[in-house]
Amino acid sequence: SVNLAQQAGSIEPLLDSFFGFLLRKTDFYTGIADEKEAEKMVMKYFSKYSKQGKKKREDEAEKNRLADEERKRRAAEKRKKEEEEFNRRQEELKSQPKIEEVVDEEPKITEVVDEPMPAADEADKPAEDKKDEEEDNTPPPPGNGYG
């Protein structure tokens, strides 16, 4: 039956095959004088397994609910434990003396020599660049957007 279900791919083709089998190989449709009796027989077994399926769904839902509550309880316990540990460490830090490094040496004072500073433009450019700028009076080459 598992192979048949896998071959069918879903429940409808499986039911179609089952009822086709009843037609071809049994007197299910031809041996019963009243269609209502056949339908009643099918519904009897449908109801039987439907009740079992409903109970199984309810049991699964309850199992999932209990597992979810347990997971939440564990998470709350873990969070509480972590908060307690954090608070304990904070108290330990507060109670520990603070360590400060004391240096006996006084900082050395260096002499400042007054020297004239070069102008910003002149100080930033090397001497060669200044020569290039002064001597280059040629127009830009053609094709660069200037001519």
Coordinates of C-alpha atoms in Angstrom, one line a residue:
S1 CA 0.0 0.0 0.0
V2 CA 2.9 2.4 0.6
N3 CA 4.2 1.7 -2.9
L4 CA 0.8 2.4 -4.3
A5 CA 0.5 5.6 -2.4
Q6 CA 3.9 6.7 -3.6
Q7 CA 3.0 5.9 -7.2
A8 CA -0.3 7.7 -7.0
G9 CA 1.4 10.9 -5.8
S10 CA -1.5 12.2 -3.7
I11 CA -4.7 10.9 -2.0
E12 CA -7.2 11.5 -4.8
P13 CA -5.5 9.1 -7.3
L14 CA -5.1 6.6 -4.5
L15 CA -8.9 6.7 -3.7
D16 CA -9.7 6.5 -7.4
S17 CA -7.6 3.4 -7.7
F18 CA -9.2 1.9 -4.6
F19 CA -12.8 2.4 -5.8
G20 CA -11.8 1.3 -9.3
F21 CA -10.5 -1.9 -7.7
L22 CA -13.8 -2.4 -5.8
L23 CA -15.6 -2.1 -9.1
R24 CA -13.4 -4.4 -11.1
K25 CA -12.6 -7.1 -8.6
T26 CA -15.5 -7.2 -6.1
D27 CA -19.2 -7.1 -6.0
F28 CA -19.2 -3.9 -4.0
Y29 CA -21.2 -2.0 -6.5
T30 CA -23.1 -4.9 -8.1
G31 CA -23.8 -7.1 -5.1
I32 CA -25.5 -4.5 -2.9
A33 CA -29.1 -3.7 -3.8
D34 CA -29.0 -0.2 -2.3
E35 CA -26.4 2.4 -3.0
K36 CA -27.1 3.9 0.4
E37 CA -25.9 0.7 2.0
A38 CA -22.6 0.9 0.1
E39 CA -22.2 4.6 1.0
K40 CA -23.0 3.8 4.7
M41 CA -20.3 1.1 4.7
V42 CA -17.7 3.5 3.3
M43 CA -18.7 6.3 5.7
K44 CA -18.5 3.8 8.6
Y45 CA -14.8 3.2 8.0
F46 CA -14.1 6.8 7.0
S47 CA -15.6 7.9 10.4
K48 CA -13.5 5.3 12.2
Y49 CA -10.2 6.5 10.8
S50 CA -11.3 10.1 10.8
K51 CA -11.7 9.9 14.6
Q52 CA -8.3 8.4 14.9
G53 CA -6.8 11.1 12.7
K54 CA -8.5 13.8 14.8
K55 CA -7.1 12.3 18.0
K56 CA -3.6 12.1 16.4
R57 CA -3.8 15.8 15.4
E58 CA -4.9 16.8 18.9
D59 CA -2.1 14.7 20.5
E60 CA 0.5 16.3 18.2
A61 CA -0.9 19.8 19.0
E62 CA -0.7 19.1 22.7
K63 CA 2.8 17.6 22.4
N64 CA 3.9 20.8 20.4
R65 CA 2.3 23.0 23.0
L66 CA 4.1 21.3 25.9
A67 CA 7.4 21.4 24.0
D68 CA 6.9 25.1 23.3
E69 CA 6.2 25.8 27.0
E70 CA 9.3 23.8 28.0
R71 CA 11.4 25.7 25.6
K72 CA 10.1 29.1 26.9
R73 CA 10.6 28.0 30.5
R74 CA 14.3 27.0 29.7
A75 CA 14.9 30.3 27.9
A76 CA 13.5 32.2 30.9
E77 CA 15.7 30.2 33.3
K78 CA 18.7 30.8 31.2
R79 CA 18.0 34.6 30.9
K80 CA 17.5 34.8 34.6
K81 CA 20.7 32.9 35.3
E82 CA 22.6 35.2 32.9
E83 CA 21.2 38.3 34.5
E84 CA 22.1 37.1 38.0
E85 CA 25.7 36.3 36.8
F86 CA 25.9 39.8 35.2
N87 CA 24.7 41.5 38.4
R88 CA 27.1 39.4 40.5
R89 CA 30.0 40.4 38.3
Q90 CA 29.0 44.1 38.4
E91 CA 29.0 43.9 42.2
E92 CA 32.4 42.3 42.2
L93 CA 33.7 45.1 39.9
K94 CA 32.3 47.8 42.2
S95 CA 33.9 46.2 45.3
Q96 CA 37.3 45.9 43.8
P97 CA 39.7 48.8 44.4
K98 CA 40.4 50.8 41.3
I99 CA 44.0 50.7 40.2
E100 CA 45.6 53.9 39.0
E101 CA 49.2 54.2 37.7
V102 CA 51.0 56.9 39.5
V103 CA 54.0 58.4 37.7
D104 CA 56.6 60.3 39.7
E105 CA 58.4 61.8 36.7
E106 CA 57.3 65.2 35.5
P107 CA 56.9 65.7 31.8
K108 CA 59.9 67.3 30.1
I109 CA 59.5 70.7 28.7
T110 CA 61.2 71.3 25.4
E111 CA 62.5 74.6 24.2
V112 CA 60.5 76.3 21.4
V113 CA 62.7 78.0 18.9
D114 CA 61.3 80.9 17.0
E115 CA 62.0 80.2 13.3
P116 CA 60.1 81.7 10.5
M117 CA 57.9 79.2 8.8
P118 CA 57.7 79.1 5.0
A119 CA 54.4 80.1 3.3
A120 CA 52.0 77.2 2.9
D121 CA 52.1 77.2 -0.9
E122 CA 55.9 77.3 -1.1
A123 CA 56.4 74.7 1.6
D124 CA 54.1 72.1 0.0
K125 CA 55.7 72.1 -3.5
P126 CA 59.1 70.8 -4.3
A127 CA 61.5 73.2 -6.1
E128 CA 61.3 71.4 -9.4
D129 CA 57.6 71.7 -9.6
K130 CA 57.9 75.4 -9.1
K131 CA 60.3 75.7 -12.1
D132 CA 58.0 73.6 -14.3
E133 CA 55.0 75.8 -13.6
E134 CA 57.0 79.0 -14.3
E135 CA 58.6 77.9 -17.6
D136 CA 55.5 76.1 -19.1
N137 CA 53.8 78.7 -21.2
T138 CA 52.9 76.4 -24.2
P139 CA 49.3 75.9 -25.1
P140 CA 47.7 72.6 -24.4
P141 CA 47.9 69.9 -27.1
P142 CA 45.0 69.8 -29.6
G143 CA 42.1 67.3 -29.0
N144 CA 41.9 67.7 -25.2
G145 CA 38.9 70.0 -25.3
Y146 CA 40.7 73.3 -25.6
G147 CA 40.9 74.0 -29.2

